[in-house]
mmCIF file of C-alpha atoms and ligand atoms in Angstrom:
data_model
loop_
_atom_site.group_PDB
_atom_site.id
_atom_site.type_symbol
_atom_site.label_atom_id
_atom_site.label_comp_id
_atom_site.label_asym_id
_atom_site.label_seq_id
_atom_site.Cartn_x
_atom_site.Cartn_y
_atom_site.Cartn_z
ATOM 1 C CA MET A 9 -41.981 34.036 27.574
ATOM 2 C CA ARG A 10 -41.745 34.580 23.692
ATOM 3 C CA ILE A 11 -40.668 31.774 21.214
ATOM 4 C CA CYS A 12 -39.002 33.114 18.203
ATOM 5 C CA ALA A 13 -39.271 30.436 15.513
ATOM 6 C CA PRO A 14 -42.632 29.384 14.565
ATOM 7 C CA SER A 15 -43.677 26.380 16.482
ATOM 8 C CA ARG A 16 -44.263 23.616 13.695
ATOM 9 C CA PHE A 17 -39.896 24.337 13.695
ATOM 10 C CA THR A 18 -39.544 23.307 16.896
ATOM 11 C CA SER A 19 -41.631 20.151 16.640
ATOM 12 C CA PHE A 20 -40.688 16.581 16.492
ATOM 13 C CA PRO A 21 -40.802 15.534 13.308
ATOM 14 C CA PHE A 22 -39.349 18.553 11.749
ATOM 15 C CA PHE A 23 -35.980 17.860 13.679
ATOM 16 C CA PHE A 24 -36.497 14.242 12.907
ATOM 17 C CA ILE A 25 -36.199 14.830 9.479
ATOM 18 C CA LEU A 26 -33.515 17.432 9.659
ATOM 19 C CA PHE A 27 -31.318 14.671 11.753
ATOM 20 C CA SER A 28 -31.671 11.900 9.776
ATOM 21 C CA PHE A 29 -30.355 14.202 6.646
ATOM 22 C CA PHE A 30 -27.333 15.404 8.795
ATOM 23 C CA ILE A 31 -26.441 11.990 9.572
ATOM 24 C CA GLN A 32 -26.519 10.592 6.343
ATOM 25 C CA ASN A 33 -24.984 13.256 4.849
ATOM 26 C CA VAL A 34 -22.178 12.603 7.399
ATOM 27 C CA CYS A 35 -22.050 9.133 6.078
ATOM 28 C CA LEU A 36 -22.184 9.833 2.623
ATOM 29 C CA ALA A 37 -19.213 12.625 3.059
ATOM 30 C CA LYS A 38 -16.705 9.499 4.122
ATOM 31 C CA PRO A 39 -17.821 6.053 2.700
ATOM 32 C CA MET A 40 -15.677 3.744 3.084
ATOM 33 C CA ASN A 41 -14.591 0.385 0.895
ATOM 34 C CA VAL A 42 -14.776 -3.019 2.223
ATOM 35 C CA ILE A 43 -10.883 -3.268 3.217
ATOM 36 C CA ASP A 44 -11.231 -0.232 5.518
ATOM 37 C CA LYS A 45 -14.958 -1.056 6.808
ATOM 38 C CA CYS A 46 -13.983 -4.232 7.991
ATOM 39 C CA TRP A 47 -11.684 -2.708 10.816
ATOM 40 C CA ARG A 48 -12.313 1.208 11.055
ATOM 41 C CA GLN A 49 -15.658 0.726 12.280
ATOM 42 C CA ASP A 50 -14.336 -0.336 15.537
ATOM 43 C CA THR A 51 -13.474 3.076 17.143
ATOM 44 C CA ASN A 52 -11.282 0.702 19.580
ATOM 45 C CA TRP A 53 -9.212 -0.369 16.564
ATOM 46 C CA ARG A 54 -6.116 0.281 18.118
ATOM 47 C CA ASN A 55 -6.663 -2.245 20.549
ATOM 48 C CA HIS A 56 -7.731 -4.888 18.341
ATOM 49 C CA ARG A 57 -4.759 -4.079 15.285
ATOM 50 C CA GLN A 58 -4.125 -7.713 14.031
ATOM 51 C CA ARG A 59 -7.984 -7.746 13.142
ATOM 52 C CA LEU A 60 -6.345 -5.770 9.904
ATOM 53 C CA ALA A 61 -4.693 -8.967 8.652
ATOM 54 C CA ARG A 62 -8.758 -10.389 7.663
ATOM 55 C CA CYS A 63 -9.473 -7.253 5.818
ATOM 56 C CA SER A 64 -7.377 -8.067 2.305
ATOM 57 C CA VAL A 65 -9.490 -8.886 -0.426
ATOM 58 C CA GLY A 66 -7.633 -10.188 -3.697
ATOM 59 C CA PHE A 67 -4.933 -12.531 -4.756
ATOM 60 C CA ALA A 68 -3.037 -11.996 -1.371
ATOM 61 C CA GLY A 69 -5.947 -14.147 0.450
ATOM 62 C CA LYS A 70 -6.642 -13.206 3.904
ATOM 63 C CA MET A 71 -3.319 -12.438 5.920
ATOM 64 C CA THR A 72 -4.066 -14.457 8.802
ATOM 65 C CA ASN A 73 -0.820 -16.188 8.897
ATOM 66 C CA ASN A 74 0.848 -12.961 10.382
ATOM 67 C CA ILE A 75 -1.293 -13.297 13.601
ATOM 68 C CA GLY A 76 -2.147 -15.543 16.028
ATOM 69 C CA LYS A 77 -0.566 -17.353 18.618
ATOM 70 C CA GLY A 78 2.928 -16.517 19.045
ATOM 71 C CA THR A 79 3.284 -12.906 17.181
ATOM 72 C CA ILE A 80 5.663 -10.558 18.339
ATOM 73 C CA ARG A 81 4.547 -7.401 19.034
ATOM 74 C CA TYR A 82 7.222 -4.905 18.170
ATOM 75 C CA ILE A 83 7.527 -1.171 18.839
ATOM 76 C CA VAL A 84 9.879 1.163 16.673
ATOM 77 C CA THR A 85 11.215 3.901 19.050
ATOM 78 C CA ASP A 86 14.267 5.061 17.262
ATOM 79 C CA PRO A 87 14.490 6.321 13.629
ATOM 80 C CA GLY A 88 18.152 5.625 13.141
ATOM 81 C CA ASP A 89 19.328 2.966 11.066
ATOM 82 C CA ASP A 90 22.677 0.850 10.590
ATOM 83 C CA PRO A 91 22.516 -1.857 8.137
ATOM 84 C CA LEU A 92 25.149 -3.873 9.161
ATOM 85 C CA SER A 93 25.019 -3.841 12.792
ATOM 86 C CA PRO A 94 20.814 -2.782 13.469
ATOM 87 C CA GLN A 95 20.276 -1.183 17.156
ATOM 88 C CA PRO A 96 17.119 -2.651 18.877
ATOM 89 C CA GLY A 97 14.142 0.112 18.685
ATOM 90 C CA THR A 98 15.039 0.861 14.924
ATOM 91 C CA LEU A 99 12.746 -0.690 11.896
ATOM 92 C CA ARG A 100 15.692 -2.296 10.462
ATOM 93 C CA TYR A 101 15.918 -4.586 13.536
ATOM 94 C CA GLY A 102 11.985 -5.833 13.780
ATOM 95 C CA THR A 103 11.816 -6.296 10.133
ATOM 96 C CA LEU A 104 14.755 -8.962 10.451
ATOM 97 C CA ILE A 105 12.929 -10.819 13.781
ATOM 98 C CA GLU A 106 12.227 -14.550 12.745
ATOM 99 C CA GLY A 107 8.458 -15.294 12.809
ATOM 100 C CA LYS A 108 5.087 -13.164 13.125
ATOM 101 C CA THR A 109 6.357 -9.856 14.124
ATOM 102 C CA TRP A 110 3.760 -7.261 14.351
ATOM 103 C CA ILE A 111 5.293 -3.957 13.980
ATOM 104 C CA THR A 112 4.417 0.141 14.880
ATOM 105 C CA PHE A 113 5.418 3.460 15.942
ATOM 106 C CA ARG A 114 5.758 4.626 19.087
ATOM 107 C CA LYS A 115 5.207 8.364 17.590
ATOM 108 C CA ASN A 116 5.826 9.932 14.349
ATOM 109 C CA MET A 117 8.844 9.722 12.553
ATOM 110 C CA LYS A 118 11.248 10.163 9.740
ATOM 111 C CA ILE A 119 13.374 7.147 8.898
ATOM 112 C CA LYS A 120 16.369 7.727 6.389
ATOM 113 C CA LEU A 121 17.378 4.426 5.571
ATOM 114 C CA GLN A 122 21.165 3.736 4.569
ATOM 115 C CA LYS A 123 20.989 0.989 2.332
ATOM 116 C CA VAL A 124 18.058 -0.922 1.383
ATOM 117 C CA LEU A 125 15.579 -2.253 4.022
ATOM 118 C CA LEU A 126 14.950 -6.142 3.980
ATOM 119 C CA ILE A 127 11.682 -7.587 5.131
ATOM 120 C CA SER A 128 11.721 -11.275 6.419
ATOM 121 C CA SER A 129 8.694 -13.385 5.823
ATOM 122 C CA TYR A 130 5.634 -12.624 8.765
ATOM 123 C CA THR A 131 6.218 -9.326 9.047
ATOM 124 C CA THR A 132 3.481 -6.870 8.921
ATOM 125 C CA LEU A 133 4.811 -2.998 9.005
ATOM 126 C CA ASP A 134 1.721 -1.207 10.964
ATOM 127 C CA GLY A 135 1.626 3.105 10.447
ATOM 128 C CA ARG A 136 -1.932 3.469 11.835
ATOM 129 C CA GLY A 137 -2.070 6.168 14.137
ATOM 130 C CA VAL A 138 1.095 7.823 13.443
ATOM 131 C CA ASP A 139 2.430 9.870 10.872
ATOM 132 C CA VAL A 140 5.790 7.787 9.100
ATOM 133 C CA HIS A 141 7.803 8.891 6.425
ATOM 134 C CA ILE A 142 10.429 6.710 4.971
ATOM 135 C CA GLU A 143 13.303 7.688 2.615
ATOM 136 C CA GLY A 144 16.874 7.737 1.533
ATOM 137 C CA ASN A 145 18.415 4.588 -0.076
ATOM 138 C CA ALA A 146 16.785 2.238 -2.402
ATOM 139 C CA CYS A 147 13.927 1.638 0.728
ATOM 140 C CA LEU A 148 11.812 -1.101 1.183
ATOM 141 C CA VAL A 149 12.390 -4.872 -0.420
ATOM 142 C CA ILE A 150 10.355 -8.033 0.164
ATOM 143 C CA TYR A 151 13.086 -10.747 -1.306
ATOM 144 C CA LYS A 152 12.033 -13.995 -1.248
ATOM 145 C CA ALA A 153 9.559 -13.713 1.789
ATOM 146 C CA SER A 154 6.204 -14.267 2.330
ATOM 147 C CA ASN A 155 3.283 -12.994 4.452
ATOM 148 C CA VAL A 156 3.720 -9.351 4.595
ATOM 149 C CA ILE A 157 1.910 -6.510 5.352
ATOM 150 C CA ILE A 158 3.016 -3.073 4.666
ATOM 151 C CA HIS A 159 0.174 -0.420 5.550
ATOM 152 C CA GLY A 160 0.288 3.273 6.097
ATOM 153 C CA ILE A 161 3.487 4.297 5.830
ATOM 154 C CA GLN A 162 4.417 7.103 3.249
ATOM 155 C CA ILE A 163 7.730 6.461 1.405
ATOM 156 C CA HIS A 164 8.975 8.561 -0.900
ATOM 157 C CA HIS A 165 12.455 10.341 -2.235
ATOM 158 C CA CYS A 166 14.254 6.960 -2.261
ATOM 159 C CA LYS A 167 17.692 7.123 -4.223
ATOM 160 C CA ALA A 168 19.421 4.231 -6.656
ATOM 161 C CA GLN A 169 22.356 2.973 -4.805
ATOM 162 C CA GLY A 170 25.353 0.987 -5.732
ATOM 163 C CA PRO A 171 25.754 -2.604 -4.556
ATOM 164 C CA GLY A 172 27.054 -2.903 -0.782
ATOM 165 C CA LEU A 173 26.367 -4.928 2.196
ATOM 166 C CA VAL A 174 23.185 -4.893 4.718
ATOM 167 C CA MET A 175 22.307 -7.720 7.345
ATOM 168 C CA GLY A 176 19.172 -9.929 6.427
ATOM 169 C CA PRO A 177 17.398 -12.622 7.986
ATOM 170 C CA ARG A 178 18.872 -14.685 10.062
ATOM 171 C CA GLY A 179 21.531 -12.101 11.001
ATOM 172 C CA MET A 180 22.885 -13.125 7.781
ATOM 173 C CA ILE A 181 25.133 -10.622 5.996
ATOM 174 C CA MET A 182 24.028 -10.131 2.644
ATOM 175 C CA PRO A 183 25.754 -8.547 -0.425
ATOM 176 C CA LEU A 184 23.196 -7.245 -2.930
ATOM 177 C CA GLY A 185 23.879 -5.773 -5.892
ATOM 178 C CA PRO A 186 22.721 -2.413 -7.168
ATOM 179 C CA MET A 187 19.213 -1.058 -6.367
ATOM 180 C CA ASP A 188 16.983 1.276 -8.909
ATOM 181 C CA GLY A 189 16.002 3.475 -6.390
ATOM 182 C CA ASP A 190 11.779 2.253 -6.152
ATOM 183 C CA ALA A 191 9.561 2.610 -2.852
ATOM 184 C CA ILE A 192 8.724 -0.947 -2.544
ATOM 185 C CA GLY A 193 10.488 -4.068 -4.416
ATOM 186 C CA VAL A 194 8.624 -7.324 -4.214
ATOM 187 C CA VAL A 195 11.017 -9.856 -5.731
ATOM 188 C CA ASN A 196 10.397 -13.544 -5.901
ATOM 189 C CA ALA A 197 7.857 -13.109 -2.955
ATOM 190 C CA SER A 198 4.243 -14.665 -2.550
ATOM 191 C CA LYS A 199 0.921 -13.533 -0.093
ATOM 192 C CA VAL A 200 2.253 -9.776 -0.082
ATOM 193 C CA TRP A 201 -0.684 -6.903 1.138
ATOM 194 C CA ILE A 202 0.745 -3.257 0.103
ATOM 195 C CA ASP A 203 -2.620 -1.707 1.569
ATOM 196 C CA HIS A 204 -2.892 2.427 2.763
ATOM 197 C CA ASN A 205 0.714 3.709 1.839
ATOM 198 C CA THR A 206 1.472 7.491 0.171
ATOM 199 C CA LEU A 207 4.407 6.077 -2.334
ATOM 200 C CA TYR A 208 6.099 9.341 -4.535
ATOM 201 C CA SER A 209 8.970 10.712 -6.012
ATOM 202 C CA CYS A 210 11.614 8.385 -6.440
ATOM 203 C CA ASP A 211 14.672 7.961 -8.716
ATOM 204 C CA ASP A 212 13.277 4.604 -10.095
ATOM 205 C CA GLY A 213 9.693 3.531 -10.022
ATOM 206 C CA LEU A 214 7.254 3.452 -6.558
ATOM 207 C CA LEU A 215 6.209 -0.231 -6.779
ATOM 208 C CA ASP A 216 7.993 -3.121 -8.420
ATOM 209 C CA VAL A 217 6.702 -6.640 -8.335
ATOM 210 C CA THR A 218 8.998 -8.860 -10.342
ATOM 211 C CA GLY A 219 11.310 -12.100 -10.513
ATOM 212 C CA GLY A 220 8.415 -14.497 -10.056
ATOM 213 C CA SER A 221 6.164 -12.927 -7.448
ATOM 214 C CA LYS A 222 3.207 -14.043 -7.014
ATOM 215 C CA ASN A 223 -0.089 -13.559 -4.795
ATOM 216 C CA VAL A 224 0.107 -9.999 -4.385
ATOM 217 C CA THR A 225 -2.805 -7.378 -3.359
ATOM 218 C CA ILE A 226 -2.322 -3.545 -3.961
ATOM 219 C CA SER A 227 -4.812 -1.306 -2.600
ATOM 220 C CA ASN A 228 -6.174 2.035 -1.027
ATOM 221 C CA ASN A 229 -2.735 3.578 -1.493
ATOM 222 C CA TRP A 230 -1.843 7.051 -2.999
ATOM 223 C CA PHE A 231 0.854 7.309 -5.685
ATOM 224 C CA LYS A 232 1.944 10.350 -7.019
ATOM 225 C CA ASN A 233 4.470 12.895 -8.679
ATOM 226 C CA GLN A 234 6.058 9.602 -10.433
ATOM 227 C CA GLU A 235 7.442 9.257 -13.988
ATOM 228 C CA GLY A 236 6.971 5.123 -14.180
ATOM 229 C CA VAL A 237 4.783 4.443 -11.221
ATOM 230 C CA MET A 238 4.410 0.383 -10.970
ATOM 231 C CA LEU A 239 6.065 -2.491 -12.792
ATOM 232 C CA LEU A 240 4.955 -5.566 -12.790
ATOM 233 C CA GLY A 241 7.587 -8.154 -14.572
ATOM 234 C CA HIS A 242 10.785 -6.648 -15.702
ATOM 235 C CA ASP A 243 12.097 -8.630 -17.834
ATOM 236 C CA ASP A 244 10.837 -10.311 -21.155
ATOM 237 C CA SER A 245 13.217 -13.373 -20.552
ATOM 238 C CA TYR A 246 11.943 -13.718 -17.177
ATOM 239 C CA LEU A 247 9.203 -16.897 -17.756
ATOM 240 C CA ARG A 248 8.425 -17.456 -14.121
ATOM 241 C CA ASP A 249 6.428 -14.139 -13.987
ATOM 242 C CA GLN A 250 3.869 -16.244 -16.011
ATOM 243 C CA GLN A 251 2.526 -17.293 -12.911
ATOM 244 C CA MET A 252 2.181 -14.125 -11.087
ATOM 245 C CA LYS A 253 -1.355 -12.807 -9.677
ATOM 246 C CA VAL A 254 -1.532 -9.553 -8.701
ATOM 247 C CA THR A 255 -4.966 -7.420 -7.644
ATOM 248 C CA ILE A 256 -4.310 -3.500 -7.977
ATOM 249 C CA VAL A 257 -7.888 -1.955 -6.066
ATOM 250 C CA LEU A 258 -8.964 1.077 -5.004
ATOM 251 C CA ASN A 259 -5.639 3.293 -5.609
ATOM 252 C CA ARG A 260 -5.151 6.815 -6.995
ATOM 253 C CA PHE A 261 -2.935 7.471 -9.221
ATOM 254 C CA ARG A 262 -2.270 11.645 -8.988
ATOM 255 C CA PRO A 263 -1.157 14.064 -9.490
ATOM 256 C CA ASN A 264 1.832 13.784 -12.094
ATOM 257 C CA CYS A 265 1.723 10.558 -12.666
ATOM 258 C CA ASN A 266 3.066 9.734 -16.518
ATOM 259 C CA GLN A 267 3.088 5.914 -17.146
ATOM 260 C CA ARG A 268 3.443 2.628 -15.960
ATOM 261 C CA MET A 269 -0.060 2.484 -13.786
ATOM 262 C CA PRO A 270 0.944 -0.542 -13.936
ATOM 263 C CA ARG A 271 2.841 -1.684 -17.009
ATOM 264 C CA VAL A 272 2.913 -5.547 -16.801
ATOM 265 C CA ARG A 273 4.761 -8.589 -18.597
ATOM 266 C CA TYR A 274 3.298 -12.033 -18.627
ATOM 267 C CA GLY A 275 0.833 -12.581 -15.459
ATOM 268 C CA TYR A 276 -2.463 -11.539 -14.873
ATOM 269 C CA ALA A 277 -3.567 -7.980 -13.374
ATOM 270 C CA HIS A 278 -6.812 -7.518 -11.928
ATOM 271 C CA VAL A 279 -7.099 -3.853 -12.056
ATOM 272 C CA VAL A 280 -10.224 -2.726 -10.218
ATOM 273 C CA ASN A 281 -11.625 0.079 -8.718
ATOM 274 C CA ASN A 282 -8.890 2.695 -9.196
ATOM 275 C CA LEU A 283 -9.064 6.380 -10.112
ATOM 276 C CA TYR A 284 -6.576 7.886 -12.812
ATOM 277 C CA GLN A 285 -6.886 11.219 -12.769
ATOM 278 C CA GLY A 286 -4.142 12.908 -16.018
ATOM 279 C CA TRP A 287 -1.047 10.526 -17.418
ATOM 280 C CA LYS A 288 1.294 11.612 -20.027
ATOM 281 C CA GLN A 289 2.075 8.561 -22.203
ATOM 282 C CA TYR A 290 -0.727 6.214 -20.723
ATOM 283 C CA ALA A 291 -2.227 4.895 -17.730
ATOM 284 C CA ILE A 292 -2.589 0.803 -18.032
ATOM 285 C CA GLY A 293 -0.051 -1.003 -20.816
ATOM 286 C CA GLY A 294 1.786 -4.245 -20.700
ATOM 287 C CA SER A 295 3.755 -6.378 -23.136
ATOM 288 C CA MET A 296 4.452 -10.509 -23.462
ATOM 289 C CA HIS A 297 0.981 -11.733 -22.899
ATOM 290 C CA PRO A 298 -0.119 -10.935 -20.053
ATOM 291 C CA ILE A 299 -3.848 -10.750 -18.949
ATOM 292 C CA ILE A 300 -4.896 -7.765 -17.745
ATOM 293 C CA LYS A 301 -8.486 -7.041 -16.469
ATOM 294 C CA SER A 302 -9.366 -3.648 -16.058
ATOM 295 C CA GLU A 303 -12.656 -3.249 -14.383
ATOM 296 C CA SER A 304 -14.643 -0.445 -13.067
ATOM 297 C CA ASN A 305 -11.738 1.977 -13.240
ATOM 298 C CA ASP A 306 -12.191 6.073 -13.528
ATOM 299 C CA PHE A 307 -10.249 8.038 -15.794
ATOM 300 C CA ILE A 308 -9.904 11.370 -15.905
ATOM 301 C CA ALA A 309 -7.900 11.802 -19.012
ATOM 302 C CA PRO A 310 -5.714 15.119 -19.382
ATOM 303 C CA GLN A 311 -7.597 18.515 -21.130
ATOM 304 C CA SER A 312 -4.203 18.176 -23.762
ATOM 305 C CA GLY A 313 -3.720 15.629 -26.830
ATOM 306 C CA ASN A 314 -5.464 12.579 -27.673
ATOM 307 C CA LYS A 315 -5.435 10.863 -24.427
ATOM 308 C CA LYS A 316 -8.572 8.956 -24.263
ATOM 309 C CA VAL A 317 -7.693 6.185 -26.437
ATOM 310 C CA VAL A 318 -7.650 2.150 -26.001
ATOM 311 C CA ILE A 319 -5.463 0.352 -27.931
ATOM 312 C CA HIS A 320 -5.686 -3.784 -27.660
HETATM 313 C C1 NAG B 412 12.541 -17.802 -6.539
HETATM 314 O O1 NAG B 412 11.622 -18.756 -5.911
HETATM 315 C C2 NAG B 412 11.679 -20.203 -6.024
HETATM 316 C C3 NAG B 412 10.670 -20.480 -4.733
HETATM 317 O O2 NAG B 412 11.328 -20.158 -3.447
HETATM 318 C C4 NAG B 412 12.877 -21.054 -6.150
HETATM 319 O O3 NAG B 412 12.561 -21.939 -6.931
HETATM 320 C C5 NAG B 412 13.484 -19.722 -7.599
HETATM 321 O O4 NAG B 412 14.577 -20.472 -7.593
HETATM 322 C C6 NAG B 412 13.351 -18.409 -7.118
HETATM 323 N N1 NAG B 412 13.910 -17.810 -8.421
HETATM 324 C C7 NAG B 412 14.705 -16.808 -8.633
HETATM 325 C C8 NAG B 412 15.484 -16.516 -9.339
HETATM 326 O O5 NAG B 412 16.114 -16.665 -7.440
HETATM 327 C C1 NAG B 413 -1.142 -18.535 -4.271
HETATM 328 O O1 NAG B 413 -3.097 -18.101 -3.957
HETATM 329 C C2 NAG B 413 -3.241 -19.483 -4.582
HETATM 330 C C3 NAG B 413 -4.936 -19.912 -4.393
HETATM 331 O O2 NAG B 413 -5.074 -18.973 -2.863
HETATM 332 C C4 NAG B 413 -3.126 -20.763 -3.717
HETATM 333 O O3 NAG B 413 -3.417 -22.176 -4.767
HETATM 334 C C5 NAG B 413 -1.051 -21.085 -3.996
HETATM 335 O O4 NAG B 413 -0.736 -21.692 -3.018
HETATM 336 C C6 NAG B 413 -0.763 -19.201 -3.784
HETATM 337 N N1 NAG B 413 0.934 -19.777 -4.135
HETATM 338 C C7 NAG B 413 1.681 -18.819 -3.351
HETATM 339 C C8 NAG B 413 2.970 -19.166 -3.833
HETATM 340 O O5 NAG B 413 1.439 -18.331 -2.012
#
């Protein structure tokens, strides 16, 4: 038999080098950050979903209050929405369940909210493994709640709306004021982790942390196509926001984000390891003596104009 390749090519060391080179490249192509590594390396993560709660970093701390004994597993099967009388199987029904609730989604779905969706304490939205879109009126609000995880959801085209009634925690019908149309509002809430979501194209902003909220981590999200992206503190007279602590880590801001990535009033924002590709007015800004620690961010300035300026 004739061997076409020179014999040295078939030798063991050559293949070994080739093989390790290949493995190295595959690994280099998909580096995982510290948050993802914590759950994603487990090929069987679907059966260990609650491990995610231990993967958070920053001011939210570890989300271990969301898991363990008594955690209710709720599966969203119905993309429908009824704000006053939520039906079992819908997302709104799940987010109002009291106590530790771990919410997953049976299949890919598009949920069109009729009114703002209130998320109660100890709730996790886990969109891993499916493609879940939430859009519609006002979108998600974490109001006076703590221990909330929102992971792996696409939230977009959230519309402003006038005042109205929605069912809140404990089945109470709550009158709500007008909503600006943000993808996620964190209002007077604490211990909130927003990870791996894709947020874009809403009426007002994508993510607001206001009303004296504390201990929030915003990580691994993709923010795009938005005028004003993220507001931490909305009112100069709201001194309670001095207590606000927000970690903004490993997010992507691109393309077409104009300003507020974030814009901070009072409070402390640790802004670390984010990617900014282009901005129009500014990327990071603040007023009312905020503390902003900007560390290891990657700023790719737009080509036009004088955009590479740091003003203290
Ligand atoms: C925010 O929550 C804290 C503690 O839950 C409460 O004391 C405070 O009054 C709330 N602030 C507003 C404006 O609702
Ligand atoms: C915020 O986090 C700090 C440090 O972990 C903790 O001491 C404090 O109680 C937390 N506050 C709230 C309201 O969760």
